[in-house]
Amino acid sequence: MLKDADSAVPVACWSCSVQHDEVTMFCPHCGKIQPPPGGDYFSVFGMEPRLNLDLAALEGEFHRLSRRLHPDRFARATECEREWSLADTALLNDAYRTLKDGLRRTEYVLTLHGAGNGTHIGSGFETQIAEEQNGKERQNASRAPADLLEEVFDLNMQLEEMRLRRQSGNVDRQSGKVNRELIEDLRAAKRKFETLREEVDRDLRGAWNDWDGGAADTRRRAQTNLRTLLDRRRYLSNLVRDVSEALGE
Amino acid sequence: MAYSDKVVDHYNNPRNVGTLDKSSTEVGTGLVGAPECGDVMRLQIRVNPETQVIEEAKFKTFGCGSAIASSSLATEWIKGRTVEDALAIKNTDIVKELSLPPVKIHCSVLAEDAIRAAIGDWKKKNGAAEAAAAAASAQ
């Protein structure tokens, strides 16, 4: 399970024994390194969970913490501190990789709020998801809305037909014309899928705003919306990939 | 990842690929998908209205080898069974038969869901048809 973003429980520093309730890799009192803190990936960077994230601030904080956690700084430290510097670095890297990418960040926020789907992304929380996956598999398998499935199925059928025509066109080589038409069709299909994907990305950004600014109700609706959009985007990305392959790109 | 021989066999020689007439009252269509891997699976059955036996089953799947093999196997298994018998097929039976690894279990779930969806569609059509017939005879 992911740890809840519950940092209210005070932690005592192993070195100076002063209690604090911050999610931090360094004691706010004596500055000594701490074992990997609980809390979510956002709190690693001292940030509030937001989908519209200040990426410059994220990167700055990542570099600052990376330098502070660098193993060279712990060459003369105790064995515990050396281990924590490695464990903290691993957590920091997972958190950064997940949060800097808009799609992974969205997936992560949905996972935190129980609307994830166990997609294979990132590394850190992926293993935790894998453990839960078997139980969730059942309800997740065919969760996609019917109209999306119809659309994706039809698009796949069209794509397959074009691909087959292209293959047979290559075999009989009767004229370059047929082939050119097919390639044009495939290119048009690719543009269409890419345009649809761009629309999804625009809608995703809209849903980000709803989630960031909304009250609990709006937020729940935004989560449902985000889940649908991510699913749709995955299908569209597969179609773009398949049509690119058919074009030999 | 290595596929089992049975998966490779179904992938290379898929059984019962095709389409049945969606508008026929004897035909049930199930369309399901797994967004996590982008698979879509359509499974269709034609049921004998007298005996309730599934006389024909067709599928068309866009997805990985395991998804294709799972749906291909599903059509093989449901053909010749009654509708009720077909509902007894569990995804774990498919996992066992095809030796699917844990990351591909969702493909078998999808195939089971496709069977249920196709039968559900057929029942809905025929429930409606029976109700219409009953209404007509009552008049």
Short mmCIF file of C-alpha atoms in Angstrom, two decimals:
data_model
loop_
_atom_site.label_atom_id
_atom_site.label_comp_id
_atom_site.label_asym_id
_atom_site.label_seq_id
_atom_site.Cartn_x
_atom_site.Cartn_y
_atom_site.Cartn_z
CA MET A 1 0.00 0.00 0.00
CA LEU A 2 1.07 3.56 -0.59
CA LYS A 3 1.53 5.43 2.60
CA ASP A 4 -1.10 8.02 3.31
CA ALA A 5 -0.03 11.61 3.12
CA ASP A 6 -0.45 11.72 6.85
CA SER A 7 2.44 13.56 8.40
CA ALA A 8 0.64 14.54 11.59
CA VAL A 9 2.44 11.88 13.63
CA PRO A 10 5.58 13.49 15.09
CA VAL A 11 8.87 11.75 14.38
CA ALA A 12 11.86 12.01 16.67
CA CYS A 13 15.24 12.57 15.00
CA TRP A 14 17.51 9.57 15.60
CA SER A 15 20.44 11.90 16.25
CA CYS A 16 19.22 14.92 18.23
CA SER A 17 15.91 13.34 19.47
CA VAL A 18 13.97 16.53 18.71
CA GLN A 19 10.46 15.74 17.47
CA HIS A 20 9.11 17.21 14.24
CA ASP A 21 6.11 16.48 12.02
CA GLU A 22 7.58 17.34 8.64
CA VAL A 23 8.02 14.93 5.76
CA THR A 24 11.73 15.42 5.30
CA MET A 25 14.97 13.63 4.53
CA PHE A 26 16.90 15.91 6.88
CA CYS A 27 16.14 16.81 10.48
CA PRO A 28 14.81 20.39 10.58
CA HIS A 29 16.59 20.82 13.91
CA CYS A 30 20.10 19.35 13.54
CA GLY A 31 20.20 18.81 9.75
CA LYS A 32 21.19 15.11 9.99
CA ILE A 33 19.98 12.70 7.32
CA GLN A 34 16.80 10.75 8.14
CA PRO A 35 15.50 7.39 6.86
CA PRO A 36 13.12 7.61 3.85
CA PRO A 37 10.08 9.56 5.08
CA GLY A 38 6.47 8.45 4.70
CA GLY A 39 4.06 10.64 2.81
CA ASP A 40 3.49 10.99 -0.92
CA TYR A 41 5.91 11.95 -3.70
CA PHE A 42 4.81 15.59 -3.59
CA SER A 43 5.81 15.93 0.05
CA VAL A 44 9.35 14.75 -0.81
CA PHE A 45 9.72 18.12 -2.53
CA GLY A 46 7.73 19.97 0.12
CA MET A 47 4.95 20.56 -2.39
CA GLU A 48 1.17 20.36 -2.21
CA PRO A 49 -0.38 17.66 -4.46
CA ARG A 50 -1.24 19.52 -7.65
CA LEU A 51 -1.57 18.45 -11.26
CA ASN A 52 -0.52 21.85 -12.56
CA LEU A 53 2.89 21.55 -10.99
CA ASP A 54 5.64 24.19 -10.95
CA LEU A 55 8.14 22.11 -12.92
CA ALA A 56 10.99 24.60 -12.50
CA ALA A 57 10.57 24.51 -8.72
CA LEU A 58 10.36 20.71 -8.84
CA GLU A 59 13.59 20.46 -10.81
CA GLY A 60 15.36 22.95 -8.56
CA GLU A 61 14.37 21.05 -5.44
CA PHE A 62 15.35 17.75 -7.05
CA HIS A 63 18.87 19.01 -7.81
CA ARG A 64 19.23 20.58 -4.37
CA LEU A 65 18.23 17.34 -2.61
CA SER A 66 20.33 15.18 -4.99
CA ARG A 67 23.41 17.19 -4.09
CA ARG A 68 22.63 17.01 -0.39
CA LEU A 69 22.13 13.24 -0.57
CA HIS A 70 25.23 12.57 -2.66
CA PRO A 71 27.11 9.47 -1.31
CA ASP A 72 30.40 11.40 -1.22
CA ARG A 73 28.97 13.49 1.59
CA PHE A 74 28.44 10.37 3.68
CA ALA A 75 31.79 8.69 3.12
CA ARG A 76 32.74 9.20 6.75
CA ALA A 77 29.22 8.88 8.20
CA THR A 78 27.82 5.90 10.10
CA GLU A 79 26.67 2.84 8.18
CA CYS A 80 23.03 3.73 8.83
CA GLU A 81 23.47 7.19 7.38
CA ARG A 82 25.22 5.76 4.30
CA GLU A 83 22.32 3.34 3.74
CA TRP A 84 19.75 6.09 4.23
CA SER A 85 21.50 8.31 1.71
CA LEU A 86 21.09 5.55 -0.87
CA ALA A 87 17.48 4.79 0.11
CA ASP A 88 16.56 8.48 0.15
CA THR A 89 18.19 8.94 -3.26
CA ALA A 90 16.19 6.04 -4.69
CA LEU A 91 12.97 7.54 -3.32
CA LEU A 92 13.91 10.97 -4.64
CA ASN A 93 14.58 9.60 -8.13
CA ASP A 94 11.31 7.65 -8.22
CA ALA A 95 9.39 10.69 -7.02
CA TYR A 96 11.03 13.00 -9.56
CA ARG A 97 10.55 10.64 -12.52
CA THR A 98 6.89 10.23 -11.64
CA LEU A 99 6.05 13.87 -10.99
CA LYS A 100 7.93 15.58 -13.82
CA ASP A 101 5.91 13.77 -16.50
CA GLY A 102 2.32 14.99 -16.82
CA LEU A 103 0.80 11.60 -17.64
CA ARG A 104 2.68 9.72 -14.93
CA ARG A 105 1.81 12.47 -12.47
CA THR A 106 -1.88 12.14 -13.34
CA GLU A 107 -1.73 8.36 -13.03
CA TYR A 108 0.01 8.74 -9.67
CA VAL A 109 -2.58 11.17 -8.30
CA LEU A 110 -5.33 8.76 -9.37
CA THR A 111 -3.51 5.91 -7.63
CA LEU A 112 -3.26 7.97 -4.44
CA HIS A 113 -7.01 8.49 -4.61
CA GLY A 114 -7.91 4.91 -5.41
CA ALA A 115 -8.71 5.40 -9.08
CA GLY A 116 -5.49 4.03 -10.56
CA ASN A 117 -5.41 1.18 -13.01
CA GLY A 118 -2.07 -0.50 -12.41
CA THR A 119 -0.55 0.67 -15.67
CA HIS A 120 3.14 -0.04 -16.06
CA ILE A 121 4.74 3.31 -15.53
CA GLY A 122 7.60 4.68 -13.53
CA SER A 123 9.28 2.40 -11.07
CA GLY A 124 8.67 3.25 -7.42
CA PHE A 125 4.94 2.83 -7.01
CA GLU A 126 4.72 0.32 -9.80
CA THR A 127 5.79 -2.58 -7.61
CA GLN A 128 3.28 -1.61 -4.97
CA ILE A 129 0.58 -1.55 -7.60
CA ALA A 130 1.66 -4.93 -8.96
CA GLU A 131 0.99 -6.47 -5.57
CA GLU A 132 -2.53 -5.10 -5.51
CA GLN A 133 -3.12 -5.81 -9.13
CA ASN A 134 -4.37 -9.37 -8.92
CA GLY A 135 -7.25 -8.38 -6.71
CA LYS A 136 -8.17 -5.35 -8.75
CA GLU A 137 -7.74 -7.11 -12.10
CA ARG A 138 -11.28 -8.36 -12.14
CA GLN A 139 -13.09 -5.07 -12.01
CA ASN A 140 -10.53 -3.33 -14.18
CA ALA A 141 -10.40 -5.65 -17.15
CA SER A 142 -13.25 -4.27 -19.20
CA ARG A 143 -13.87 -0.98 -17.54
CA ALA A 144 -13.57 1.01 -20.79
CA PRO A 145 -16.79 2.75 -21.85
CA ALA A 146 -18.74 1.05 -24.65
CA ASP A 147 -18.65 3.96 -27.10
CA LEU A 148 -14.87 4.24 -26.77
CA LEU A 149 -14.50 0.50 -27.43
CA GLU A 150 -16.73 0.73 -30.52
CA GLU A 151 -14.68 3.62 -31.84
CA VAL A 152 -11.32 1.97 -31.13
CA PHE A 153 -12.51 -1.28 -32.65
CA ASP A 154 -13.63 0.45 -35.85
CA LEU A 155 -10.41 2.44 -36.11
CA ASN A 156 -8.42 -0.77 -35.69
CA MET A 157 -10.49 -2.47 -38.40
CA GLN A 158 -9.81 0.40 -40.81
CA LEU A 159 -6.15 0.34 -39.98
CA GLU A 160 -5.92 -3.40 -40.51
CA GLU A 161 -7.66 -3.13 -43.87
CA MET A 162 -5.23 -0.44 -44.98
CA ARG A 163 -2.30 -2.52 -43.81
CA LEU A 164 -3.52 -5.59 -45.69
CA ARG A 165 -4.06 -3.54 -48.85
CA ARG A 166 -0.60 -2.17 -48.48
CA GLN A 167 0.91 -5.65 -48.15
CA SER A 168 -0.89 -7.00 -51.22
CA GLY A 169 -0.03 -3.82 -53.10
CA ASN A 170 3.61 -4.45 -52.36
CA VAL A 171 3.36 -7.99 -53.62
CA ASP A 172 1.83 -7.46 -57.04
CA ARG A 173 3.61 -4.17 -57.70
CA GLN A 174 1.19 -3.48 -60.56
CA SER A 175 1.47 0.25 -60.12
CA GLY A 176 3.03 2.67 -57.76
CA LYS A 177 -0.26 4.55 -57.78
CA VAL A 178 -2.19 2.16 -55.55
CA ASN A 179 0.62 2.23 -53.08
CA ARG A 180 0.75 5.99 -53.03
CA GLU A 181 -2.97 6.17 -52.32
CA LEU A 182 -2.62 3.71 -49.47
CA ILE A 183 0.26 5.58 -47.98
CA GLU A 184 -1.82 8.75 -48.20
CA ASP A 185 -4.68 6.95 -46.42
CA LEU A 186 -2.35 5.75 -43.71
CA ARG A 187 -0.86 9.20 -43.28
CA ALA A 188 -4.34 10.69 -43.06
CA ALA A 189 -5.24 8.07 -40.42
CA LYS A 190 -2.11 8.93 -38.47
CA ARG A 191 -2.93 12.64 -38.56
CA LYS A 192 -6.46 11.86 -37.41
CA PHE A 193 -5.26 9.80 -34.42
CA GLU A 194 -2.70 12.43 -33.52
CA THR A 195 -5.33 15.16 -33.65
CA LEU A 196 -7.63 13.08 -31.44
CA ARG A 197 -4.77 12.60 -29.01
CA GLU A 198 -4.07 16.33 -28.93
CA GLU A 199 -7.74 16.88 -28.08
CA VAL A 200 -7.40 14.41 -25.21
CA ASP A 201 -4.34 16.31 -23.98
CA ARG A 202 -6.30 19.56 -24.03
CA ASP A 203 -9.13 17.93 -22.10
CA LEU A 204 -6.62 16.50 -19.64
CA ARG A 205 -5.30 19.98 -18.89
CA GLY A 206 -8.87 21.16 -18.33
CA ALA A 207 -9.45 18.30 -15.89
CA TRP A 208 -6.17 19.16 -14.13
CA ASN A 209 -7.56 22.62 -13.41
CA ASP A 210 -10.81 21.12 -12.11
CA TRP A 211 -8.89 18.77 -9.82
CA ASP A 212 -6.49 21.41 -8.51
CA GLY A 213 -9.10 24.05 -7.83
CA GLY A 214 -12.18 21.99 -7.07
CA ALA A 215 -14.02 21.14 -3.89
CA ALA A 216 -14.34 17.45 -2.94
CA ASP A 217 -17.27 16.86 -5.32
CA THR A 218 -15.64 18.51 -8.32
CA ARG A 219 -12.45 16.67 -7.51
CA ARG A 220 -14.15 13.27 -7.56
CA ARG A 221 -15.80 14.08 -10.89
CA ALA A 222 -12.44 15.27 -12.24
CA GLN A 223 -10.86 11.96 -11.18
CA THR A 224 -13.44 9.95 -13.11
CA ASN A 225 -12.88 12.21 -16.07
CA LEU A 226 -9.09 11.89 -15.83
CA ARG A 227 -9.35 8.09 -15.70
CA THR A 228 -11.45 8.03 -18.89
CA LEU A 229 -9.11 10.45 -20.64
CA LEU A 230 -5.98 8.46 -19.73
CA ASP A 231 -7.61 5.25 -21.01
CA ARG A 232 -8.63 6.94 -24.24
CA ARG A 233 -5.16 8.37 -24.67
CA ARG A 234 -3.60 4.95 -24.29
CA TYR A 235 -5.78 3.51 -27.02
CA LEU A 236 -4.99 6.44 -29.31
CA SER A 237 -1.25 6.15 -28.65
CA ASN A 238 -1.42 2.48 -29.61
CA LEU A 239 -3.19 3.39 -32.83
CA VAL A 240 -0.58 6.05 -33.67
CA ARG A 241 2.15 3.48 -32.97
CA ASP A 242 0.45 0.84 -35.15
CA VAL A 243 -0.13 3.16 -38.09
CA SER A 244 3.47 4.38 -37.87
CA GLU A 245 4.62 0.79 -38.01
CA ALA A 246 2.41 0.14 -41.03
CA LEU A 247 3.99 3.15 -42.71
CA GLY A 248 7.41 1.72 -41.93
CA GLU A 249 8.35 4.76 -39.87
CA MET B 1 8.81 -12.57 -22.46
CA ALA B 2 8.47 -16.12 -23.72
CA TYR B 3 5.01 -17.25 -24.78
CA SER B 4 3.94 -20.83 -24.12
CA ASP B 5 3.65 -23.18 -27.13
CA LYS B 6 -0.14 -23.12 -26.88
CA VAL B 7 -0.22 -19.31 -27.01
CA VAL B 8 2.09 -19.33 -30.04
CA ASP B 9 -0.10 -21.96 -31.72
CA HIS B 10 -3.30 -19.93 -31.21
CA TYR B 11 -1.50 -16.77 -32.26
CA ASN B 12 -0.19 -18.27 -35.48
CA ASN B 13 -3.36 -20.23 -36.28
CA PRO B 14 -6.18 -18.38 -34.57
CA ARG B 15 -9.42 -20.38 -34.55
CA ASN B 16 -12.74 -18.85 -35.52
CA VAL B 17 -11.63 -15.38 -36.56
CA GLY B 18 -14.46 -13.49 -38.17
CA THR B 19 -17.79 -11.76 -37.94
CA LEU B 20 -21.39 -12.86 -37.46
CA ASP B 21 -24.44 -10.83 -38.42
CA LYS B 22 -24.83 -8.48 -35.52
CA SER B 23 -28.47 -7.73 -36.29
CA SER B 24 -29.63 -11.37 -36.18
CA THR B 25 -31.65 -12.28 -33.07
CA GLU B 26 -29.71 -15.55 -32.86
CA VAL B 27 -26.42 -13.67 -32.56
CA GLY B 28 -24.95 -12.15 -29.39
CA THR B 29 -22.03 -9.72 -29.54
CA GLY B 30 -19.61 -8.87 -26.75
CA LEU B 31 -17.10 -6.05 -27.11
CA VAL B 32 -14.65 -5.59 -24.25
CA GLY B 33 -11.35 -3.84 -23.73
CA ALA B 34 -8.45 -3.46 -21.33
CA PRO B 35 -7.29 0.14 -21.29
CA GLU B 36 -4.08 -0.72 -19.40
CA CYS B 37 -2.68 -2.44 -22.47
CA GLY B 38 -4.96 -1.00 -25.15
CA ASP B 39 -6.55 -4.30 -26.17
CA VAL B 40 -9.99 -4.60 -27.74
CA MET B 41 -11.76 -7.93 -28.13
CA ARG B 42 -15.01 -8.74 -29.93
CA LEU B 43 -16.61 -12.13 -29.45
CA GLN B 44 -19.81 -13.23 -31.18
CA ILE B 45 -21.98 -16.30 -30.76
CA ARG B 46 -24.85 -17.76 -32.79
CA VAL B 47 -27.24 -19.71 -30.59
CA ASN B 48 -29.73 -22.31 -31.73
CA PRO B 49 -33.06 -21.01 -30.34
CA GLU B 50 -34.43 -24.57 -29.90
CA THR B 51 -31.53 -26.17 -28.05
CA GLN B 52 -29.76 -23.08 -26.60
CA VAL B 53 -26.54 -24.54 -27.99
CA ILE B 54 -23.83 -22.17 -29.24
CA GLU B 55 -23.41 -23.43 -32.79
CA GLU B 56 -20.99 -20.81 -34.01
CA ALA B 57 -18.48 -18.53 -32.29
CA LYS B 58 -16.30 -15.88 -33.91
CA PHE B 59 -13.82 -13.39 -32.54
CA LYS B 60 -11.68 -10.48 -33.61
CA THR B 61 -9.05 -9.17 -31.21
CA PHE B 62 -6.62 -6.30 -31.50
CA GLY B 63 -3.97 -6.82 -28.89
CA CYS B 64 -1.05 -8.91 -27.70
CA GLY B 65 -0.47 -12.61 -28.38
CA SER B 66 -2.03 -13.64 -25.06
CA ALA B 67 -5.20 -11.68 -25.73
CA ILE B 68 -5.54 -13.25 -29.18
CA ALA B 69 -4.83 -16.74 -27.82
CA SER B 70 -7.30 -16.29 -24.92
CA SER B 71 -10.13 -15.25 -27.21
CA SER B 72 -9.29 -17.91 -29.78
CA LEU B 73 -9.38 -20.59 -27.08
CA ALA B 74 -12.61 -19.14 -25.68
CA THR B 75 -14.39 -19.55 -29.02
CA GLU B 76 -13.14 -23.14 -29.26
CA TRP B 77 -14.43 -23.96 -25.82
CA ILE B 78 -17.88 -22.39 -26.07
CA LYS B 79 -18.72 -23.92 -29.44
CA GLY B 80 -21.09 -26.84 -28.94
CA ARG B 81 -21.90 -25.87 -25.35
CA THR B 82 -25.21 -24.59 -24.16
CA VAL B 83 -25.36 -20.96 -23.09
CA GLU B 84 -25.48 -21.97 -19.43
CA ASP B 85 -22.48 -24.29 -19.79
CA ALA B 86 -20.49 -21.59 -21.51
CA LEU B 87 -21.05 -19.28 -18.54
CA ALA B 88 -19.25 -21.83 -16.35
CA ILE B 89 -15.92 -21.12 -18.11
CA LYS B 90 -13.61 -19.22 -15.77
CA ASN B 91 -10.63 -17.10 -16.65
CA THR B 92 -8.49 -19.37 -14.46
CA ASP B 93 -9.27 -22.28 -16.83
CA ILE B 94 -7.84 -20.20 -19.67
CA VAL B 95 -4.79 -19.24 -17.60
CA LYS B 96 -4.10 -22.92 -16.91
CA GLU B 97 -4.63 -24.12 -20.46
CA LEU B 98 -2.39 -21.41 -21.97
CA SER B 99 0.11 -21.22 -19.05
CA LEU B 100 -0.29 -17.45 -18.94
CA PRO B 101 2.19 -15.58 -16.72
CA PRO B 102 0.79 -13.27 -13.99
CA VAL B 103 1.20 -10.11 -16.08
CA LYS B 104 -1.07 -11.62 -18.75
CA ILE B 105 -3.87 -12.78 -16.48
CA HIS B 106 -5.95 -9.76 -17.50
CA CYS B 107 -6.09 -11.19 -21.04
CA SER B 108 -7.92 -14.26 -19.75
CA VAL B 109 -10.24 -12.04 -17.68
CA LEU B 110 -11.00 -10.13 -20.84
CA ALA B 111 -11.89 -13.36 -22.67
CA GLU B 112 -14.21 -14.46 -19.86
CA ASP B 113 -15.83 -11.03 -19.85
CA ALA B 114 -16.25 -11.24 -23.63
CA ILE B 115 -18.11 -14.57 -23.31
CA ARG B 116 -20.38 -13.07 -20.64
CA ALA B 117 -20.97 -9.92 -22.66
CA ALA B 118 -21.87 -11.89 -25.80
CA ILE B 119 -24.27 -14.14 -23.89
CA GLY B 120 -25.69 -11.10 -22.09
CA ASP B 121 -26.34 -9.40 -25.43
CA TRP B 122 -28.00 -12.53 -26.80
CA LYS B 123 -30.18 -12.88 -23.70
CA LYS B 124 -31.18 -9.24 -23.88
CA LYS B 125 -32.19 -9.60 -27.52
CA ASN B 126 -34.12 -12.78 -26.89
CA GLY B 127 -35.69 -11.64 -23.66
CA ALA B 128 -36.95 -8.67 -25.64
CA ALA B 129 -38.05 -10.92 -28.51
CA GLU B 130 -39.92 -13.24 -26.15
CA ALA B 131 -41.59 -10.30 -24.46
CA ALA B 132 -42.63 -8.95 -27.87
CA ALA B 133 -43.97 -12.36 -28.89
CA ALA B 134 -45.86 -12.69 -25.62
CA ALA B 135 -47.32 -9.22 -26.08
CA ALA B 136 -48.34 -10.09 -29.64
CA SER B 137 -50.04 -13.37 -28.62
CA ALA B 138 -51.84 -11.62 -25.76
CA GLN B 139 -53.54 -9.26 -28.17
#
